[in-house]
Structure formats: C-alpha cells, structure tokens
PDB file of N, CA, C and O in Angstrom:
ATOM      1  N   UNK A   1     143.013  81.276  55.944  1.00 50.00           N
ATOM      2  CA  UNK A   1     143.744  80.894  57.129  1.00 50.00           C
ATOM      3  C   UNK A   1     143.198  79.558  57.613  1.00 50.00           C
ATOM      4  O   UNK A   1     142.007  79.336  57.651  1.00 50.00           O
ATOM      5  N   UNK A   2     144.106  78.706  58.046  1.00 55.00           N
ATOM      6  CA  UNK A   2     143.690  77.404  58.534  1.00 55.00           C
ATOM      7  C   UNK A   2     143.334  77.494  60.007  1.00 55.00           C
ATOM      8  O   UNK A   2     143.595  78.508  60.667  1.00 55.00           O
ATOM      9  N   UNK A   3     142.733  76.446  60.495  1.00 52.00           N
ATOM     10  CA  UNK A   3     142.364  76.409  61.921  1.00 52.00           C
ATOM     11  C   UNK A   3     143.599  76.527  62.806  1.00 52.00           C
ATOM     12  O   UNK A   3     143.565  77.167  63.855  1.00 52.00           O
ATOM     13  N   UNK A   4     144.687  75.904  62.425  1.00 55.00           N
ATOM     14  CA  UNK A   4     145.916  75.971  63.210  1.00 55.00           C
ATOM     15  C   UNK A   4     146.459  77.399  63.233  1.00 55.00           C
ATOM     16  O   UNK A   4     146.862  77.906  64.280  1.00 55.00           O
ATOM     17  N   UNK A   5     146.426  78.064  62.083  1.00 53.00           N
ATOM     18  CA  UNK A   5     146.913  79.436  62.008  1.00 53.00           C
ATOM     19  C   UNK A   5     146.031  80.357  62.836  1.00 53.00           C
ATOM     20  O   UNK A   5     146.513  81.274  63.518  1.00 53.00           O
ATOM     21  N   UNK A   6     144.709  80.132  62.786  1.00 56.00           N
ATOM     22  CA  UNK A   6     143.780  80.939  63.578  1.00 56.00           C
ATOM     23  C   UNK A   6     144.033  80.734  65.070  1.00 56.00           C
ATOM     24  O   UNK A   6     144.030  81.692  65.853  1.00 56.00           O
ATOM     25  N   UNK A   7     144.267  79.512  65.467  1.00 51.00           N
ATOM     26  CA  UNK A   7     144.529  79.213  66.875  1.00 51.00           C
ATOM     27  C   UNK A   7     145.821  79.879  67.327  1.00 51.00           C
ATOM     28  O   UNK A   7     145.890  80.444  68.423  1.00 51.00           O
ATOM     29  N   UNK A   8     146.847  79.844  66.471  1.00 52.00           N
ATOM     30  CA  UNK A   8     148.103  80.498  66.819  1.00 52.00           C
ATOM     31  C   UNK A   8     147.917  82.004  66.920  1.00 52.00           C
ATOM     32  O   UNK A   8     148.466  82.653  67.811  1.00 52.00           O
ATOM     33  N   UNK A   9     147.104  82.574  66.004  1.00 53.00           N
ATOM     34  CA  UNK A   9     146.849  84.013  66.032  1.00 53.00           C
ATOM     35  C   UNK A   9     146.116  84.384  67.319  1.00 53.00           C
ATOM     36  O   UNK A   9     146.432  85.382  67.959  1.00 53.00           O
ATOM     37  N   UNK A  10     145.121  83.587  67.708  1.00 54.00           N
ATOM     38  CA  UNK A  10     144.377  83.855  68.947  1.00 54.00           C
ATOM     39  C   UNK A  10     145.305  83.745  70.152  1.00 54.00           C
ATOM     40  O   UNK A  10     145.229  84.534  71.080  1.00 54.00           O
ATOM     41  N   UNK A  11     146.185  82.749  70.145  1.00 48.00           N
ATOM     42  CA  UNK A  11     147.119  82.569  71.249  1.00 48.00           C
ATOM     43  C   UNK A  11     148.050  83.766  71.348  1.00 48.00           C
ATOM     44  O   UNK A  11     148.298  84.293  72.433  1.00 48.00           O
ATOM     45  N   UNK A  12     148.554  84.232  70.192  1.00 51.00           N
ATOM     46  CA  UNK A  12     149.416  85.406  70.194  1.00 51.00           C
ATOM     47  C   UNK A  12     148.665  86.623  70.708  1.00 51.00           C
ATOM     48  O   UNK A  12     149.188  87.404  71.482  1.00 51.00           O
ATOM     49  N   UNK A  13     147.413  86.784  70.302  1.00 48.00           N
ATOM     50  CA  UNK A  13     146.611  87.919  70.742  1.00 48.00           C
ATOM     51  C   UNK A  13     146.368  87.886  72.233  1.00 48.00           C
ATOM     52  O   UNK A  13     146.499  88.883  72.927  1.00 48.00           O
ATOM     53  N   UNK A  14     146.042  86.731  72.772  1.00 48.00           N
ATOM     54  CA  UNK A  14     145.780  86.659  74.205  1.00 48.00           C
ATOM     55  C   UNK A  14     147.066  86.798  75.003  1.00 48.00           C
ATOM     56  O   UNK A  14     147.089  87.387  76.059  1.00 48.00           O
ATOM     57  N   UNK A  15     148.165  86.264  74.465  1.00 50.00           N
ATOM     58  CA  UNK A  15     149.437  86.430  75.149  1.00 50.00           C
ATOM     59  C   UNK A  15     149.853  87.886  75.137  1.00 50.00           C
ATOM     60  O   UNK A  15     150.322  88.419  76.121  1.00 50.00           O
ATOM     61  N   UNK A  16     149.621  88.562  74.031  1.00 55.00           N
ATOM     62  CA  UNK A  16     149.960  89.979  73.931  1.00 55.00           C
ATOM     63  C   UNK A  16     149.161  90.803  74.905  1.00 55.00           C
ATOM     64  O   UNK A  16     149.691  91.674  75.586  1.00 55.00           O
ATOM     65  N   UNK A  17     147.867  90.538  75.026  1.00 64.00           N
ATOM     66  CA  UNK A  17     147.064  91.307  75.974  1.00 64.00           C
ATOM     67  C   UNK A  17     147.429  90.943  77.405  1.00 64.00           C
ATOM     68  O   UNK A  17     147.398  91.788  78.284  1.00 64.00           O
ATOM     69  N   UNK A  18     147.791  89.682  77.628  1.00 70.00           N
ATOM     70  CA  UNK A  18     148.242  89.282  78.955  1.00 70.00           C
ATOM     71  C   UNK A  18     149.537  89.982  79.305  1.00 70.00           C
ATOM     72  O   UNK A  18     149.745  90.428  80.423  1.00 70.00           O
ATOM     73  N   UNK A  19     150.405  90.099  78.307  1.00 88.00           N
ATOM     74  CA  UNK A  19     151.668  90.809  78.504  1.00 88.00           C
ATOM     75  C   UNK A  19     151.399  92.288  78.776  1.00 88.00           C
ATOM     76  O   UNK A  19     152.034  92.895  79.619  1.00 88.00           O
ATOM     77  N   UNK A  20     150.436  92.847  78.052  1.00 86.00           N
ATOM     78  CA  UNK A  20     150.067  94.249  78.257  1.00 86.00           C
ATOM     79  C   UNK A  20     149.510  94.453  79.664  1.00 86.00           C
ATOM     80  O   UNK A  20     149.865  95.406  80.351  1.00 86.00           O
ATOM     81  N   UNK A  21     148.675  93.520  80.091  1.00 88.00           N
ATOM     82  CA  UNK A  21     148.113  93.598  81.438  1.00 88.00           C
ATOM     83  C   UNK A  21     149.218  93.550  82.488  1.00 88.00           C
ATOM     84  O   UNK A  21     149.216  94.318  83.444  1.00 88.00           O
ATOM     85  N   UNK A  22     150.177  92.685  82.282  1.00 87.00           N
ATOM     86  CA  UNK A  22     151.297  92.589  83.214  1.00 87.00           C
ATOM     87  C   UNK A  22     152.112  93.870  83.256  1.00 87.00           C
ATOM     88  O   UNK A  22     152.513  94.326  84.320  1.00 87.00           O
ATOM     89  N   UNK A  23     152.328  94.456  82.074  1.00 91.00           N
ATOM     90  CA  UNK A  23     153.080  95.708  82.028  1.00 91.00           C
ATOM     91  C   UNK A  23     152.321  96.832  82.710  1.00 91.00           C
ATOM     92  O   UNK A  23     152.907  97.656  83.411  1.00 91.00           O
ATOM     93  N   UNK A  24     150.999  96.875  82.514  1.00 91.00           N
ATOM     94  CA  UNK A  24     150.178  97.912  83.151  1.00 91.00           C
ATOM     95  C   UNK A  24     150.215  97.746  84.664  1.00 91.00           C
ATOM     96  O   UNK A  24     150.375  98.719  85.403  1.00 91.00           O
ATOM     97  N   UNK A  25     150.103  96.506  85.125  1.00 90.00           N
ATOM     98  CA  UNK A  25     150.160  96.253  86.566  1.00 90.00           C
ATOM     99  C   UNK A  25     151.516  96.644  87.137  1.00 90.00           C
ATOM    100  O   UNK A  25     151.601  97.237  88.206  1.00 90.00           O
ATOM    101  N   UNK A  26     152.573  96.332  86.408  1.00 91.00           N
ATOM    102  CA  UNK A  26     153.920  96.669  86.868  1.00 91.00           C
ATOM    103  C   UNK A  26     154.104  98.194  86.919  1.00 91.00           C
ATOM    104  O   UNK A  26     154.645  98.723  87.886  1.00 91.00           O
ATOM    105  N   UNK A  27     153.623  98.879  85.882  1.00 93.00           N
ATOM    106  CA  UNK A  27     153.728 100.335  85.849  1.00 93.00           C
ATOM    107  C   UNK A  27     152.918 100.954  86.983  1.00 93.00           C
ATOM    108  O   UNK A  27     153.356 101.907  87.628  1.00 93.00           O
ATOM    109  N   UNK A  28     151.725 100.419  87.239  1.00 92.00           N
ATOM    110  CA  UNK A  28     150.893 100.928  88.334  1.00 92.00           C
ATOM    111  C   UNK A  28     151.581 100.718  89.673  1.00 92.00           C
ATOM    112  O   UNK A  28     151.579 101.607  90.536  1.00 92.00           O
ATOM    113  N   UNK A  29     152.197  99.565  89.861  1.00 92.00           N
ATOM    114  CA  UNK A  29     152.906  99.283  91.110  1.00 92.00           C
ATOM    115  C   UNK A  29     154.083 100.249  91.291  1.00 92.00           C
ATOM    116  O   UNK A  29     154.315 100.752  92.394  1.00 92.00           O
ATOM    117  N   UNK A  30     154.804 100.533  90.206  1.00 93.00           N
ATOM    118  CA  UNK A  30     155.914 101.479  90.288  1.00 93.00           C
ATOM    119  C   UNK A  30     155.422 102.877  90.621  1.00 93.00           C
ATOM    120  O   UNK A  30     156.026 103.591  91.423  1.00 93.00           O
ATOM    121  N   UNK A  31     154.309 103.272  90.014  1.00 94.00           N
ATOM    122  CA  UNK A  31     153.745 104.595  90.273  1.00 94.00           C
ATOM    123  C   UNK A  31     153.305 104.720  91.724  1.00 94.00           C
ATOM    124  O   UNK A  31     153.557 105.739  92.374  1.00 94.00           O
ATOM    125  N   UNK A  32     152.677 103.689  92.243  1.00 93.00           N
ATOM    126  CA  UNK A  32     152.245 103.692  93.643  1.00 93.00           C
ATOM    127  C   UNK A  32     153.455 103.765  94.567  1.00 93.00           C
ATOM    128  O   UNK A  32     153.460 104.519  95.549  1.00 93.00           O
ATOM    129  N   UNK A  33     154.510 103.031  94.240  1.00 94.00           N
ATOM    130  CA  UNK A  33     155.713 103.059  95.071  1.00 94.00           C
ATOM    131  C   UNK A  33     156.359 104.444  95.045  1.00 94.00           C
ATOM    132  O   UNK A  33     156.783 104.955  96.081  1.00 94.00           O
ATOM    133  N   UNK A  34     156.408 105.077  93.881  1.00 94.00           N
ATOM    134  CA  UNK A  34     156.976 106.421  93.788  1.00 94.00           C
ATOM    135  C   UNK A  34     156.147 107.419  94.598  1.00 94.00           C
ATOM    136  O   UNK A  34     156.695 108.284  95.276  1.00 94.00           O
ATOM    137  N   UNK A  35     154.825 107.285  94.498  1.00 94.00           N
ATOM    138  CA  UNK A  35     153.951 108.178  95.264  1.00 94.00           C
ATOM    139  C   UNK A  35     154.172 107.977  96.760  1.00 94.00           C
ATOM    140  O   UNK A  35     154.222 108.945  97.523  1.00 94.00           O
ATOM    141  N   UNK A  36     154.304 106.734  97.179  1.00 95.00           N
ATOM    142  CA  UNK A  36     154.541 106.427  98.597  1.00 95.00           C
ATOM    143  C   UNK A  36     155.845 107.058  99.073  1.00 95.00           C
ATOM    144  O   UNK A  36     155.913 107.636 100.156  1.00 95.00           O
ATOM    145  N   UNK A  37     156.891 106.969  98.245  1.00 94.00           N
ATOM    146  CA  UNK A  37     158.178 107.549  98.615  1.00 94.00           C
ATOM    147  C   UNK A  37     158.085 109.071  98.725  1.00 94.00           C
ATOM    148  O   UNK A  37     158.651 109.669  99.631  1.00 94.00           O
ATOM    149  N   UNK A  38     157.350 109.694  97.804  1.00 95.00           N
ATOM    150  CA  UNK A  38     157.189 111.145  97.860  1.00 95.00           C
ATOM    151  C   UNK A  38     156.382 111.559  99.085  1.00 95.00           C
ATOM    152  O   UNK A  38     156.686 112.571  99.725  1.00 95.00           O
ATOM    153  N   UNK A  39     155.369 110.803  99.424  1.00 95.00           N
ATOM    154  CA  UNK A  39     154.564 111.098 100.614  1.00 95.00           C
ATOM    155  C   UNK A  39     155.418 110.965 101.867  1.00 95.00           C
ATOM    156  O   UNK A  39     155.370 111.818 102.757  1.00 95.00           O
ATOM    157  N   UNK A  40     156.215 109.898 101.931  1.00 94.00           N
ATOM    158  CA  UNK A  40     157.099 109.710 103.091  1.00 94.00           C
ATOM    159  C   UNK A  40     158.090 110.865 103.229  1.00 94.00           C
ATOM    160  O   UNK A  40     158.322 111.369 104.327  1.00 94.00           O
ATOM    161  N   UNK A  41     158.667 111.283 102.093  1.00 94.00           N
ATOM    162  CA  UNK A  41     159.624 112.400 102.131  1.00 94.00           C
ATOM    163  C   UNK A  41     158.917 113.683 102.578  1.00 94.00           C
ATOM    164  O   UNK A  41     159.468 114.460 103.363  1.00 94.00           O
ATOM    165  N   UNK A  42     157.701 113.898 102.104  1.00 94.00           N
ATOM    166  CA  UNK A  42     156.942 115.072 102.504  1.00 94.00           C
ATOM    167  C   UNK A  42     156.612 115.058 103.990  1.00 94.00           C
ATOM    168  O   UNK A  42     156.676 116.096 104.665  1.00 94.00           O
ATOM    169  N   UNK A  43     156.260 113.902 104.502  1.00 94.00           N
ATOM    170  CA  UNK A  43     155.962 113.784 105.935  1.00 94.00           C
ATOM    171  C   UNK A  43     157.196 114.046 106.785  1.00 94.00           C
ATOM    172  O   UNK A  43     157.114 114.710 107.828  1.00 94.00           O
ATOM    173  N   UNK A  44     158.332 113.532 106.358  1.00 94.00           N
ATOM    174  CA  UNK A  44     159.571 113.778 107.105  1.00 94.00           C
ATOM    175  C   UNK A  44     159.913 115.259 107.100  1.00 94.00           C
ATOM    176  O   UNK A  44     160.297 115.821 108.131  1.00 94.00           O
ATOM    177  N   UNK A  45     159.770 115.903 105.947  1.00 94.00           N
ATOM    178  CA  UNK A  45     160.063 117.335 105.854  1.00 94.00           C
ATOM    179  C   UNK A  45     159.106 118.126 106.735  1.00 94.00           C
ATOM    180  O   UNK A  45     159.529 119.014 107.480  1.00 94.00           O
ATOM    181  N   UNK A  46     157.814 117.799 106.665  1.00 94.00           N
ATOM    182  CA  UNK A  46     156.817 118.509 107.469  1.00 94.00           C
ATOM    183  C   UNK A  46     157.076 118.331 108.956  1.00 94.00           C
ATOM    184  O   UNK A  46     156.951 119.279 109.735  1.00 94.00           O
ATOM    185  N   UNK A  47     157.432 117.133 109.350  1.00 93.00           N
ATOM    186  CA  UNK A  47     157.715 116.859 110.755  1.00 93.00           C
ATOM    187  C   UNK A  47     158.905 117.695 111.231  1.00 93.00           C
ATOM    188  O   UNK A  47     158.863 118.293 112.309  1.00 93.00           O
ATOM    189  N   UNK A  48     159.933 117.760 110.418  1.00 93.00           N
ATOM    190  CA  UNK A  48     161.101 118.559 110.773  1.00 93.00           C
ATOM    191  C   UNK A  48     160.769 120.035 110.876  1.00 93.00           C
ATOM    192  O   UNK A  48     161.223 120.727 111.792  1.00 93.00           O
ATOM    193  N   UNK A  49     159.961 120.538 109.951  1.00 95.00           N
ATOM    194  CA  UNK A  49     159.567 121.946 109.980  1.00 95.00           C
ATOM    195  C   UNK A  49     158.706 122.257 111.202  1.00 95.00           C
ATOM    196  O   UNK A  49     158.845 123.320 111.816  1.00 95.00           O
ATOM    197  N   UNK A  50     157.802 121.348 111.560  1.00 95.00           N
ATOM    198  CA  UNK A  50     156.959 121.562 112.740  1.00 95.00           C
ATOM    199  C   UNK A  50     157.810 121.601 114.009  1.00 95.00           C
ATOM    200  O   UNK A  50     157.570 122.420 114.895  1.00 95.00           O
ATOM    201  N   UNK A  51     158.791 120.720 114.101  1.00 95.00           N
ATOM    202  CA  UNK A  51     159.679 120.721 115.264  1.00 95.00           C
ATOM    203  C   UNK A  51     160.484 122.021 115.332  1.00 95.00           C
ATOM    204  O   UNK A  51     160.668 122.593 116.406  1.00 95.00           O
ATOM    205  N   UNK A  52     160.942 122.491 114.170  1.00 95.00           N
ATOM    206  CA  UNK A  52     161.699 123.735 114.125  1.00 95.00           C
ATOM    207  C   UNK A  52     160.824 124.911 114.556  1.00 95.00           C
ATOM    208  O   UNK A  52     161.240 125.754 115.359  1.00 95.00           O
ATOM    209  N   UNK A  53     159.589 124.969 114.055  1.00 95.00           N
ATOM    210  CA  UNK A  53     158.680 126.054 114.434  1.00 95.00           C
ATOM    211  C   UNK A  53     158.338 126.010 115.921  1.00 95.00           C
ATOM    212  O   UNK A  53     158.250 127.055 116.574  1.00 95.00           O
ATOM    213  N   UNK A  54     158.134 124.815 116.445  1.00 95.00           N
ATOM    214  CA  UNK A  54     157.840 124.690 117.875  1.00 95.00           C
ATOM    215  C   UNK A  54     159.019 125.180 118.711  1.00 95.00           C
ATOM    216  O   UNK A  54     158.822 125.882 119.717  1.00 95.00           O
ATOM    217  N   UNK A  55     160.226 124.840 118.301  1.00 96.00           N
ATOM    218  CA  UNK A  55     161.417 125.299 119.028  1.00 96.00           C
ATOM    219  C   UNK A  55     161.537 126.816 118.973  1.00 96.00           C
ATOM    220  O   UNK A  55     161.819 127.462 119.981  1.00 96.00           O
ATOM    221  N   UNK A  56     161.289 127.399 117.784  1.00 95.00           N
ATOM    222  CA  UNK A  56     161.341 128.858 117.664  1.00 95.00           C
ATOM    223  C   UNK A  56     160.275 129.519 118.538  1.00 95.00           C
ATOM    224  O   UNK A  56     160.508 130.567 119.147  1.00 95.00           O
ATOM    225  N   UNK A  57     159.101 128.915 118.624  1.00 93.00           N
ATOM    226  CA  UNK A  57     158.036 129.448 119.473  1.00 93.00           C
ATOM    227  C   UNK A  57     158.415 129.418 120.936  1.00 93.00           C
ATOM    228  O   UNK A  57     158.182 130.392 121.667  1.00 93.00           O
ATOM    229  N   UNK A  58     159.006 128.297 121.377  1.00 95.00           N
ATOM    230  CA  UNK A  58     159.451 128.201 122.773  1.00 95.00           C
ATOM    231  C   UNK A  58     160.510 129.252 123.085  1.00 95.00           C
ATOM    232  O   UNK A  58     160.468 129.900 124.132  1.00 95.00           O
ATOM    233  N   UNK A  59     161.439 129.433 122.146  1.00 95.00           N
ATOM    234  CA  UNK A  59     162.493 130.433 122.368  1.00 95.00           C
ATOM    235  C   UNK A  59     161.909 131.842 122.426  1.00 95.00           C
ATOM    236  O   UNK A  59     162.335 132.662 123.244  1.00 95.00           O
ATOM    237  N   UNK A  60     160.939 132.138 121.575  1.00 94.00           N
ATOM    238  CA  UNK A  60     160.317 133.458 121.568  1.00 94.00           C
ATOM    239  C   UNK A  60     159.621 133.724 122.897  1.00 94.00           C
ATOM    240  O   UNK A  60     159.741 134.800 123.480  1.00 94.00           O
ATOM    241  N   UNK A  61     158.882 132.730 123.392  1.00 94.00           N
ATOM    242  CA  UNK A  61     158.166 132.893 124.658  1.00 94.00           C
ATOM    243  C   UNK A  61     159.152 133.072 125.811  1.00 94.00           C
ATOM    244  O   UNK A  61     158.915 133.881 126.713  1.00 94.00           O
ATOM    245  N   UNK A  62     160.269 132.352 125.776  1.00 95.00           N
ATOM    246  CA  UNK A  62     161.260 132.496 126.842  1.00 95.00           C
ATOM    247  C   UNK A  62     161.904 133.878 126.824  1.00 95.00           C
ATOM    248  O   UNK A  62     162.181 134.453 127.874  1.00 95.00           O
ATOM    249  N   UNK A  63     162.110 134.431 125.628  1.00 96.00           N
ATOM    250  CA  UNK A  63     162.743 135.746 125.527  1.00 96.00           C
ATOM    251  C   UNK A  63     161.755 136.891 125.754  1.00 96.00           C
ATOM    252  O   UNK A  63     162.138 137.952 126.230  1.00 96.00           O
ATOM    253  N   UNK A  64     160.497 136.695 125.410  1.00 94.00           N
ATOM    254  CA  UNK A  64     159.482 137.749 125.483  1.00 94.00           C
ATOM    255  C   UNK A  64     158.203 137.245 126.167  1.00 94.00           C
ATOM    256  O   UNK A  64     157.152 137.165 125.528  1.00 94.00           O
ATOM    257  N   UNK A  65     158.246 136.908 127.435  1.00 94.00           N
ATOM    258  CA  UNK A  65     157.058 136.333 128.071  1.00 94.00           C
ATOM    259  C   UNK A  65     155.870 137.293 128.123  1.00 94.00           C
ATOM    260  O   UNK A  65     154.726 136.877 127.896  1.00 94.00           O
ATOM    261  N   UNK A  66     156.110 138.570 128.383  1.00 95.00           N
ATOM    262  CA  UNK A  66     154.976 139.500 128.475  1.00 95.00           C
ATOM    263  C   UNK A  66     154.323 139.706 127.113  1.00 95.00           C
ATOM    264  O   UNK A  66     153.094 139.780 127.007  1.00 95.00           O
ATOM    265  N   UNK A  67     155.108 139.761 126.064  1.00 95.00           N
ATOM    266  CA  UNK A  67     154.554 139.900 124.716  1.00 95.00           C
ATOM    267  C   UNK A  67     153.766 138.648 124.328  1.00 95.00           C
ATOM    268  O   UNK A  67     152.699 138.742 123.699  1.00 95.00           O
ATOM    269  N   UNK A  68     154.262 137.495 124.717  1.00 94.00           N
ATOM    270  CA  UNK A  68     153.564 136.245 124.420  1.00 94.00           C
ATOM    271  C   UNK A  68     152.218 136.195 125.150  1.00 94.00           C
ATOM    272  O   UNK A  68     151.204 135.787 124.569  1.00 94.00           O
ATOM    273  N   UNK A  69     152.179 136.620 126.401  1.00 95.00           N
ATOM    274  CA  UNK A  69     150.929 136.636 127.166  1.00 95.00           C
ATOM    275  C   UNK A  69     149.949 137.631 126.551  1.00 95.00           C
ATOM    276  O   UNK A  69     148.758 137.327 126.385  1.00 95.00           O
ATOM    277  N   UNK A  70     150.441 138.811 126.167  1.00 96.00           N
ATOM    278  CA  UNK A  70     149.567 139.815 125.549  1.00 96.00           C
ATOM    279  C   UNK A  70     149.014 139.297 124.222  1.00 96.00           C
ATOM    280  O   UNK A  70     147.831 139.489 123.916  1.00 96.00           O
ATOM    281  N   UNK A  71     149.831 138.632 123.445  1.00 94.00           N
ATOM    282  CA  UNK A  71     149.374 138.073 122.172  1.00 94.00           C
ATOM    283  C   UNK A  71     148.327 136.987 122.369  1.00 94.00           C
ATOM    284  O   UNK A  71     147.327 136.933 121.657  1.00 94.00           O
ATOM    285  N   UNK A  72     148.550 136.128 123.348  1.00 95.00           N
ATOM    286  CA  UNK A  72     147.586 135.064 123.630  1.00 95.00           C
ATOM    287  C   UNK A  72     146.272 135.646 124.136  1.00 95.00           C
ATOM    288  O   UNK A  72     145.191 135.187 123.751  1.00 95.00           O
ATOM    289  N   UNK A  73     146.356 136.668 124.970  1.00 96.00           N
ATOM    290  CA  UNK A  73     145.146 137.318 125.482  1.00 96.00           C
ATOM    291  C   UNK A  73     144.377 137.976 124.340  1.00 96.00           C
ATOM    292  O   UNK A  73     143.149 137.821 124.233  1.00 96.00           O
ATOM    293  N   UNK A  74     145.080 138.680 123.469  1.00 96.00           N
ATOM    294  CA  UNK A  74     144.435 139.322 122.322  1.00 96.00           C
ATOM    295  C   UNK A  74     143.782 138.308 121.397  1.00 96.00           C
ATOM    296  O   UNK A  74     142.651 138.499 120.932  1.00 96.00           O
ATOM    297  N   UNK A  75     144.480 137.223 121.110  1.00 95.00           N
ATOM    298  CA  UNK A  75     143.915 136.180 120.255  1.00 95.00           C
ATOM    299  C   UNK A  75     142.682 135.557 120.904  1.00 95.00           C
ATOM    300  O   UNK A  75     141.681 135.286 120.240  1.00 95.00           O
ATOM    301  N   UNK A  76     142.724 135.360 122.216  1.00 95.00           N
ATOM    302  CA  UNK A  76     141.574 134.802 122.924  1.00 95.00           C
ATOM    303  C   UNK A  76     140.368 135.719 122.882  1.00 95.00           C
ATOM    304  O   UNK A  76     139.236 135.274 122.698  1.00 95.00           O
ATOM    305  N   UNK A  77     140.601 137.022 123.044  1.00 94.00           N
ATOM    306  CA  UNK A  77     139.494 137.988 122.987  1.00 94.00           C
ATOM    307  C   UNK A  77     138.878 137.990 121.593  1.00 94.00           C
ATOM    308  O   UNK A  77     137.652 137.944 121.440  1.00 94.00           O
ATOM    309  N   UNK A  78     139.728 138.045 120.571  1.00 94.00           N
ATOM    310  CA  UNK A  78     139.211 138.044 119.198  1.00 94.00           C
ATOM    311  C   UNK A  78     138.450 136.764 118.876  1.00 94.00           C
ATOM    312  O   UNK A  78     137.383 136.797 118.267  1.00 94.00           O
ATOM    313  N   UNK A  79     138.974 135.645 119.309  1.00 92.00           N
ATOM    314  CA  UNK A  79     138.297 134.371 119.082  1.00 92.00           C
ATOM    315  C   UNK A  79     136.969 134.323 119.835  1.00 92.00           C
ATOM    316  O   UNK A  79     135.950 133.874 119.300  1.00 92.00           O
ATOM    317  N   UNK A  80     136.953 134.822 121.063  1.00 91.00           N
ATOM    318  CA  UNK A  80     135.719 134.854 121.849  1.00 91.00           C
ATOM    319  C   UNK A  80     134.662 135.724 121.208  1.00 91.00           C
ATOM    320  O   UNK A  80     133.493 135.360 121.150  1.00 91.00           O
ATOM    321  N   UNK A  81     135.057 136.880 120.701  1.00 89.00           N
ATOM    322  CA  UNK A  81     134.104 137.759 120.018  1.00 89.00           C
ATOM    323  C   UNK A  81     133.566 137.118 118.746  1.00 89.00           C
ATOM    324  O   UNK A  81     132.369 137.227 118.443  1.00 89.00           O
ATOM    325  N   UNK A  82     134.438 136.467 118.006  1.00 88.00           N
ATOM    326  CA  UNK A  82     134.006 135.802 116.777  1.00 88.00           C
ATOM    327  C   UNK A  82     133.043 134.659 117.079  1.00 88.00           C
ATOM    328  O   UNK A  82     132.040 134.475 116.371  1.00 88.00           O
ATOM    329  N   UNK A  83     133.310 133.903 118.095  1.00 89.00           N
ATOM    330  CA  UNK A  83     132.452 132.766 118.445  1.00 89.00           C
ATOM    331  C   UNK A  83     131.124 133.221 119.023  1.00 89.00           C
ATOM    332  O   UNK A  83     130.098 132.595 118.804  1.00 89.00           O
ATOM    333  N   UNK A  84     131.130 134.322 119.762  1.00 86.00           N
ATOM    334  CA  UNK A  84     129.906 134.819 120.364  1.00 86.00           C
ATOM    335  C   UNK A  84     128.895 135.241 119.297  1.00 86.00           C
ATOM    336  O   UNK A  84     127.705 134.979 119.411  1.00 86.00           O
ATOM    337  N   UNK A  85     129.368 135.869 118.251  1.00 71.00           N
ATOM    338  CA  UNK A  85     128.453 136.342 117.223  1.00 71.00           C
ATOM    339  C   UNK A  85     127.906 135.199 116.374  1.00 71.00           C
ATOM    340  O   UNK A  85     126.839 135.318 115.795  1.00 71.00           O
ATOM    341  N   UNK A  86     128.590 134.085 116.314  1.00 69.00           N
ATOM    342  CA  UNK A  86     128.122 132.957 115.506  1.00 69.00           C
ATOM    343  C   UNK A  86     127.164 132.053 116.274  1.00 69.00           C
ATOM    344  O   UNK A  86     126.295 131.432 115.702  1.00 69.00           O
ATOM    345  N   UNK A  87     127.328 131.945 117.561  1.00 60.00           N
ATOM    346  CA  UNK A  87     126.485 131.015 118.331  1.00 60.00           C
ATOM    347  C   UNK A  87     125.596 131.808 119.184  1.00 60.00           C
ATOM    348  O   UNK A  87     125.184 132.088 120.020  1.00 60.00           O
TER     349      UNK A  87
END
C-alpha cells in the first residue's frame, strides 16, 4: 500500500468512526426524548388519578361523615400506638 492509499484508508476509518459517533449520539438523543415523553405521559396520568381519588374521598366524607371521623380516629390511635413503641 502506498502512502496515499494509507492516508485514504485512515481518513475513511476516522470518518466511519465519526459517523458512528454521530449515529450513537443521535440514537441516545432519541432514546432520551422517548423516555421524557413517557415520563410526561405517566405524570399526567398520575395527576389525573390523584385528582379522581381526591374527589372520591371528598364525596365519601360528605356522604358518610360519622364513618369518616371514626376511621380517622381509629387510624390516629393505631398510628399513635405504633409510634409510641418505637420512640
């Protein structure tokens, strides 16, 4: 191989790896964008579900106030007993 052929081979090799690097960067950017979109969709879904659960909770308390108070009192007693034994 002549010096010119070797230089062309080296140029092709470096261009190929540069092209590979560009493709890897592009693929990584696409993957990050897809992950971001999935996270955004998950956050929107979670937010909607939390709002729905909060609304159902408010409706339950409005329909059953004495049961809601008894449940809160029971949960408070259980939590107090659990915390007392740990501290």
